[in-house]
Short mmCIF file of N, CA, C and O in Angstrom, two decimals:
data_model
loop_
_atom_site.label_atom_id
_atom_site.label_comp_id
_atom_site.label_asym_id
_atom_site.label_seq_id
_atom_site.Cartn_x
_atom_site.Cartn_y
_atom_site.Cartn_z
N UNK A 1 -68.52 -16.15 49.21
CA UNK A 1 -67.98 -15.47 50.55
C UNK A 1 -67.84 -16.64 51.51
O UNK A 1 -66.78 -16.64 52.30
N UNK A 2 -68.83 -17.37 51.69
CA UNK A 2 -68.87 -18.44 52.80
C UNK A 2 -67.61 -19.37 52.57
O UNK A 2 -66.85 -19.60 53.43
N UNK A 3 -67.37 -19.90 51.35
CA UNK A 3 -66.46 -20.88 51.17
C UNK A 3 -65.10 -20.15 51.20
O UNK A 3 -64.13 -20.71 51.57
N UNK A 4 -65.01 -18.99 50.72
CA UNK A 4 -63.64 -18.27 50.71
C UNK A 4 -63.26 -18.10 52.14
O UNK A 4 -62.08 -18.15 52.52
N UNK A 5 -64.15 -17.62 53.06
CA UNK A 5 -63.85 -17.44 54.49
C UNK A 5 -63.50 -18.87 55.07
O UNK A 5 -62.47 -18.93 55.86
N UNK A 6 -64.15 -19.94 54.80
CA UNK A 6 -63.87 -21.25 55.37
C UNK A 6 -62.47 -21.54 54.91
O UNK A 6 -61.69 -22.01 55.84
N UNK A 7 -62.17 -21.46 53.74
CA UNK A 7 -60.84 -22.04 53.11
C UNK A 7 -59.76 -21.17 53.63
O UNK A 7 -58.60 -21.76 54.13
N UNK A 8 -59.88 -19.96 53.85
CA UNK A 8 -58.98 -18.97 54.50
C UNK A 8 -58.59 -19.36 55.90
O UNK A 8 -57.53 -19.46 56.29
N UNK A 9 -59.74 -19.70 56.64
CA UNK A 9 -59.55 -20.05 58.05
C UNK A 9 -58.99 -21.35 58.11
O UNK A 9 -57.97 -21.52 59.01
N UNK A 10 -59.33 -22.34 57.33
CA UNK A 10 -58.62 -23.66 57.29
C UNK A 10 -57.14 -23.68 56.99
O UNK A 10 -56.36 -24.31 57.63
N UNK A 11 -56.89 -22.94 56.02
CA UNK A 11 -55.50 -22.79 55.63
C UNK A 11 -54.64 -22.22 56.77
O UNK A 11 -53.48 -22.77 57.00
N UNK A 12 -55.20 -21.09 57.41
CA UNK A 12 -54.42 -20.50 58.59
C UNK A 12 -54.30 -21.65 59.74
O UNK A 12 -53.14 -21.69 60.23
N UNK A 13 -55.51 -22.35 60.04
CA UNK A 13 -55.38 -23.30 61.11
C UNK A 13 -54.36 -24.38 60.72
O UNK A 13 -53.69 -24.79 61.66
N UNK A 14 -54.32 -24.85 59.51
CA UNK A 14 -53.33 -25.94 59.15
C UNK A 14 -51.86 -25.38 59.28
O UNK A 14 -51.01 -26.01 59.74
N UNK A 15 -51.77 -24.05 58.82
CA UNK A 15 -50.41 -23.50 58.85
C UNK A 15 -49.97 -23.33 60.40
O UNK A 15 -48.82 -23.75 60.65
N UNK A 16 -50.85 -22.77 61.12
CA UNK A 16 -50.49 -22.66 62.71
C UNK A 16 -50.20 -23.91 63.29
O UNK A 16 -49.40 -23.90 64.23
N UNK A 17 -50.85 -24.98 62.91
CA UNK A 17 -50.87 -26.27 63.70
C UNK A 17 -49.91 -27.18 62.99
O UNK A 17 -49.79 -28.38 63.40
N UNK A 18 -49.21 -26.86 61.83
CA UNK A 18 -48.31 -27.62 61.07
C UNK A 18 -48.99 -28.92 60.75
O UNK A 18 -48.47 -29.85 60.90
N UNK A 19 -50.23 -28.82 60.12
CA UNK A 19 -51.02 -30.12 59.84
C UNK A 19 -51.03 -30.32 58.31
O UNK A 19 -51.35 -29.33 57.46
N UNK A 20 -50.87 -31.63 57.98
CA UNK A 20 -51.16 -32.06 56.55
C UNK A 20 -52.67 -32.30 56.31
O UNK A 20 -53.37 -32.45 57.37
N UNK A 21 -53.13 -32.44 55.05
CA UNK A 21 -54.53 -32.92 54.81
C UNK A 21 -54.80 -34.18 55.56
O UNK A 21 -55.99 -34.31 56.13
N UNK A 22 -53.92 -35.15 55.56
CA UNK A 22 -54.13 -36.37 56.16
C UNK A 22 -54.26 -36.35 57.66
O UNK A 22 -55.23 -36.96 58.32
N UNK A 23 -53.52 -35.30 58.32
CA UNK A 23 -53.70 -35.28 59.70
C UNK A 23 -55.04 -34.46 60.07
O UNK A 23 -55.65 -34.72 61.04
N UNK A 24 -55.45 -33.54 59.29
CA UNK A 24 -56.63 -32.87 59.46
C UNK A 24 -57.84 -33.88 59.27
O UNK A 24 -58.72 -33.83 60.17
N UNK A 25 -57.81 -34.73 58.27
CA UNK A 25 -58.81 -35.58 58.20
C UNK A 25 -58.96 -36.63 59.30
O UNK A 25 -60.02 -37.02 59.70
N UNK A 26 -57.78 -37.16 59.79
CA UNK A 26 -57.94 -38.00 61.03
C UNK A 26 -58.31 -37.21 62.16
O UNK A 26 -59.25 -37.76 62.90
N UNK A 27 -57.92 -36.03 62.43
CA UNK A 27 -58.29 -35.15 63.60
C UNK A 27 -59.89 -34.90 63.37
O UNK A 27 -60.46 -34.87 64.40
N UNK A 28 -60.37 -34.68 62.22
CA UNK A 28 -61.76 -34.12 62.11
C UNK A 28 -62.80 -35.22 61.76
O UNK A 28 -64.02 -35.01 61.81
N UNK A 29 -62.27 -36.43 61.41
CA UNK A 29 -63.14 -37.53 60.93
C UNK A 29 -63.81 -37.30 59.58
O UNK A 29 -64.98 -37.75 59.46
N UNK A 30 -62.93 -36.76 58.59
CA UNK A 30 -63.64 -36.65 57.33
C UNK A 30 -62.44 -37.23 56.46
O UNK A 30 -61.26 -37.40 56.77
N UNK A 31 -62.88 -37.51 55.11
CA UNK A 31 -61.87 -37.98 54.23
C UNK A 31 -60.98 -37.01 53.70
O UNK A 31 -61.17 -35.88 53.61
N UNK A 32 -59.79 -37.43 53.47
CA UNK A 32 -58.60 -36.67 52.92
C UNK A 32 -59.05 -36.03 51.61
O UNK A 32 -58.98 -34.75 51.29
N UNK A 33 -59.77 -36.87 50.71
CA UNK A 33 -60.25 -36.44 49.42
C UNK A 33 -61.26 -35.35 49.62
O UNK A 33 -61.18 -34.32 48.87
N UNK A 34 -62.22 -35.45 50.57
CA UNK A 34 -63.42 -34.55 50.76
C UNK A 34 -62.69 -33.20 51.19
O UNK A 34 -62.97 -32.11 50.78
N UNK A 35 -61.75 -33.21 52.16
CA UNK A 35 -61.10 -32.10 52.76
C UNK A 35 -60.26 -31.30 51.66
O UNK A 35 -60.35 -30.06 51.54
N UNK A 36 -59.62 -32.03 50.69
CA UNK A 36 -58.82 -31.43 49.63
C UNK A 36 -59.79 -30.78 48.72
O UNK A 36 -59.52 -29.71 48.18
N UNK A 37 -60.95 -31.37 48.46
CA UNK A 37 -61.99 -30.78 47.53
C UNK A 37 -62.37 -29.54 48.13
O UNK A 37 -62.63 -28.39 47.45
N UNK A 38 -62.67 -29.46 49.45
CA UNK A 38 -63.06 -28.27 50.15
C UNK A 38 -62.06 -27.09 49.95
O UNK A 38 -62.34 -25.97 49.68
N UNK A 39 -60.88 -27.51 50.23
CA UNK A 39 -59.65 -26.68 50.18
C UNK A 39 -59.35 -25.90 48.76
O UNK A 39 -59.07 -24.81 48.57
N UNK A 40 -59.88 -26.73 47.71
CA UNK A 40 -59.74 -26.22 46.34
C UNK A 40 -61.08 -25.57 45.81
O UNK A 40 -61.13 -25.22 44.65
N UNK A 41 -62.04 -25.62 46.81
CA UNK A 41 -63.30 -25.02 46.62
C UNK A 41 -64.15 -25.66 45.57
O UNK A 41 -64.86 -25.06 44.90
N UNK A 42 -63.90 -26.99 45.54
CA UNK A 42 -64.64 -27.93 44.50
C UNK A 42 -66.02 -28.35 45.24
O UNK A 42 -66.98 -28.81 44.46
N UNK A 43 -65.95 -28.41 46.58
CA UNK A 43 -67.21 -28.79 47.42
C UNK A 43 -67.33 -27.87 48.52
O UNK A 43 -66.48 -27.38 49.12
N UNK A 44 -68.51 -27.84 48.80
CA UNK A 44 -69.02 -27.03 49.95
C UNK A 44 -69.50 -28.01 51.12
O UNK A 44 -70.38 -28.79 50.93
N UNK A 45 -68.88 -27.95 52.22
CA UNK A 45 -69.17 -28.85 53.32
C UNK A 45 -70.64 -28.71 53.92
O UNK A 45 -71.17 -27.59 54.01
N UNK A 46 -71.19 -29.80 54.35
CA UNK A 46 -72.55 -29.79 55.14
C UNK A 46 -72.30 -29.18 56.52
O UNK A 46 -71.10 -28.90 56.96
N UNK A 47 -73.29 -28.86 57.14
CA UNK A 47 -73.19 -28.39 58.58
C UNK A 47 -72.59 -29.48 59.37
O UNK A 47 -71.90 -29.08 60.32
N UNK A 48 -72.96 -30.66 59.20
CA UNK A 48 -72.39 -31.73 60.02
C UNK A 48 -70.89 -31.79 59.81
O UNK A 48 -70.10 -31.95 60.82
N UNK A 49 -70.33 -31.63 58.69
CA UNK A 49 -68.86 -31.56 58.42
C UNK A 49 -68.35 -30.38 58.97
O UNK A 49 -67.25 -30.35 59.55
N UNK A 50 -69.03 -29.19 58.86
CA UNK A 50 -68.43 -27.88 59.58
C UNK A 50 -68.31 -28.16 61.12
O UNK A 50 -67.32 -27.74 61.68
N UNK A 51 -69.31 -28.82 61.71
CA UNK A 51 -69.14 -29.20 63.15
C UNK A 51 -67.86 -30.10 63.43
O UNK A 51 -67.16 -29.91 64.37
N UNK A 52 -67.69 -31.03 62.51
CA UNK A 52 -66.53 -31.89 62.71
C UNK A 52 -65.30 -31.11 62.62
O UNK A 52 -64.37 -31.33 63.35
N UNK A 53 -65.14 -30.17 61.74
CA UNK A 53 -64.15 -29.35 61.56
C UNK A 53 -63.78 -28.27 62.73
O UNK A 53 -62.77 -28.24 63.24
N UNK A 54 -64.87 -27.78 63.38
CA UNK A 54 -64.93 -27.00 64.51
C UNK A 54 -64.38 -27.91 65.67
O UNK A 54 -63.48 -27.41 66.40
N UNK A 55 -64.89 -28.99 65.77
CA UNK A 55 -64.34 -30.03 66.84
C UNK A 55 -62.95 -30.41 66.68
O UNK A 55 -62.13 -30.35 67.69
N UNK A 56 -62.54 -30.63 65.50
CA UNK A 56 -61.27 -31.14 65.23
C UNK A 56 -60.04 -30.00 65.49
O UNK A 56 -59.12 -30.34 66.12
N UNK A 57 -60.55 -28.72 65.28
CA UNK A 57 -59.60 -27.75 65.43
C UNK A 57 -59.84 -27.02 66.71
O UNK A 57 -59.24 -25.97 66.95
N UNK A 58 -60.95 -27.37 67.43
CA UNK A 58 -61.28 -26.75 68.69
C UNK A 58 -61.62 -25.21 68.59
O UNK A 58 -60.96 -24.41 69.33
N UNK A 59 -62.43 -24.85 67.56
CA UNK A 59 -62.69 -23.56 67.33
C UNK A 59 -64.22 -23.49 67.32
O UNK A 59 -64.96 -24.44 67.07
N UNK A 60 -64.76 -22.23 67.44
CA UNK A 60 -66.25 -22.06 67.33
C UNK A 60 -66.60 -21.85 65.92
O UNK A 60 -65.75 -21.44 65.14
N UNK A 61 -67.81 -21.96 65.58
CA UNK A 61 -68.28 -21.79 64.17
C UNK A 61 -67.99 -20.30 63.71
O UNK A 61 -67.53 -20.22 62.60
N UNK A 62 -68.21 -19.42 64.53
CA UNK A 62 -67.92 -18.01 64.03
C UNK A 62 -66.39 -17.74 63.86
O UNK A 62 -65.96 -17.00 63.07
N UNK A 63 -65.55 -18.50 64.61
CA UNK A 63 -64.16 -18.29 64.34
C UNK A 63 -63.76 -18.94 62.93
O UNK A 63 -62.93 -18.48 62.31
N UNK A 64 -64.37 -20.13 62.80
CA UNK A 64 -64.07 -20.89 61.54
C UNK A 64 -64.56 -20.27 60.35
O UNK A 64 -63.92 -20.15 59.41
N UNK A 65 -65.82 -19.71 60.40
CA UNK A 65 -66.56 -19.06 59.14
C UNK A 65 -66.33 -17.65 59.17
O UNK A 65 -66.83 -17.09 58.17
N UNK A 66 -65.96 -16.97 60.30
CA UNK A 66 -65.91 -15.59 60.44
C UNK A 66 -67.16 -14.94 60.21
O UNK A 66 -67.42 -14.00 59.37
N UNK A 67 -68.16 -15.59 60.96
CA UNK A 67 -69.60 -15.02 60.93
C UNK A 67 -69.99 -14.85 62.44
O UNK A 67 -69.50 -15.64 63.31
N UNK A 68 -71.14 -14.16 62.75
CA UNK A 68 -71.55 -14.11 64.05
C UNK A 68 -72.54 -15.34 64.41
O UNK A 68 -72.95 -15.92 63.44
N UNK A 69 -72.71 -15.39 65.66
CA UNK A 69 -73.57 -16.51 66.17
C UNK A 69 -74.96 -16.50 65.62
O UNK A 69 -75.55 -17.58 65.30
N UNK A 70 -75.66 -15.45 65.51
CA UNK A 70 -76.91 -15.42 64.91
C UNK A 70 -77.02 -15.97 63.51
O UNK A 70 -78.04 -16.60 63.14
N UNK A 71 -76.10 -15.62 62.66
CA UNK A 71 -75.94 -16.01 61.27
C UNK A 71 -75.80 -17.58 61.46
O UNK A 71 -76.52 -18.29 60.58
N UNK A 72 -74.96 -18.09 62.29
CA UNK A 72 -74.69 -19.71 62.29
C UNK A 72 -76.02 -20.25 62.61
O UNK A 72 -76.42 -21.20 62.12
N UNK A 73 -76.77 -19.77 63.62
CA UNK A 73 -77.96 -20.39 64.03
C UNK A 73 -78.96 -20.24 62.91
O UNK A 73 -79.76 -21.22 62.65
N UNK A 74 -79.01 -19.29 62.12
CA UNK A 74 -79.94 -19.14 60.87
C UNK A 74 -79.57 -20.22 59.91
O UNK A 74 -80.53 -20.97 59.40
N UNK A 75 -78.27 -20.55 59.70
CA UNK A 75 -77.79 -21.59 58.86
C UNK A 75 -78.22 -22.99 59.33
O UNK A 75 -78.63 -23.79 58.59
N UNK A 76 -78.03 -23.14 60.63
CA UNK A 76 -78.39 -24.42 61.31
C UNK A 76 -79.93 -24.70 61.11
O UNK A 76 -80.26 -25.76 60.81
N UNK A 77 -80.63 -23.77 61.32
CA UNK A 77 -82.09 -23.82 61.30
C UNK A 77 -82.56 -24.09 59.88
O UNK A 77 -83.38 -25.06 59.61
N UNK A 78 -81.94 -23.36 58.93
CA UNK A 78 -82.30 -23.65 57.54
C UNK A 78 -81.83 -25.10 57.12
O UNK A 78 -82.51 -25.88 56.52
N UNK A 79 -80.73 -25.55 57.53
CA UNK A 79 -80.27 -26.93 57.20
C UNK A 79 -81.14 -27.97 57.88
O UNK A 79 -81.35 -29.01 57.38
N UNK A 80 -81.68 -27.76 59.01
CA UNK A 80 -82.36 -28.79 59.59
C UNK A 80 -83.73 -28.89 58.95
O UNK A 80 -84.50 -30.12 58.96
N UNK A 81 -84.15 -27.92 58.09
CA UNK A 81 -85.49 -28.01 57.19
C UNK A 81 -85.03 -28.62 55.90
O UNK A 81 -86.03 -28.98 55.16
N UNK A 82 -83.86 -28.85 55.58
CA UNK A 82 -83.38 -29.27 54.26
C UNK A 82 -83.97 -30.71 54.09
O UNK A 82 -83.80 -31.60 55.08
N UNK A 83 -84.22 -31.15 52.86
CA UNK A 83 -84.63 -32.59 52.60
C UNK A 83 -83.62 -33.31 51.81
O UNK A 83 -83.71 -34.52 51.67
N UNK A 84 -82.46 -32.64 51.49
CA UNK A 84 -81.46 -33.37 50.80
C UNK A 84 -80.01 -32.55 51.36
O UNK A 84 -79.34 -31.92 50.52
N UNK A 85 -79.72 -32.98 52.56
CA UNK A 85 -78.30 -32.47 53.02
C UNK A 85 -77.10 -33.16 52.34
O UNK A 85 -77.17 -34.28 51.88
N UNK A 86 -76.07 -32.35 52.18
CA UNK A 86 -74.95 -32.81 51.59
C UNK A 86 -73.91 -33.22 52.65
O UNK A 86 -73.45 -32.33 53.41
N UNK A 87 -73.65 -34.33 52.87
CA UNK A 87 -72.53 -34.86 53.76
C UNK A 87 -71.40 -35.44 53.10
O UNK A 87 -71.56 -36.03 52.10
N UNK A 88 -70.29 -35.65 53.93
CA UNK A 88 -69.10 -36.36 53.44
C UNK A 88 -69.43 -37.82 53.48
O UNK A 88 -70.01 -38.41 54.20
#
């Protein structure tokens, strides 16, 4: 569900802003390959990458992930306890 919501939102944002994967990667500070893998649901981004996507598209996490703020904070708290974060 998480990745499905994210990919749907990213697809819509790219379409609305007429952006290519290359333009998104420049705008968000992530690699084109990583962004493509996310869009194909081959990789799940870390919270750090999600923040880069939010900043690049100027949207809030709940807008990007279609979740409420309390759920986002729970995810953030859980990730800060992680000993093996996945980053781009």
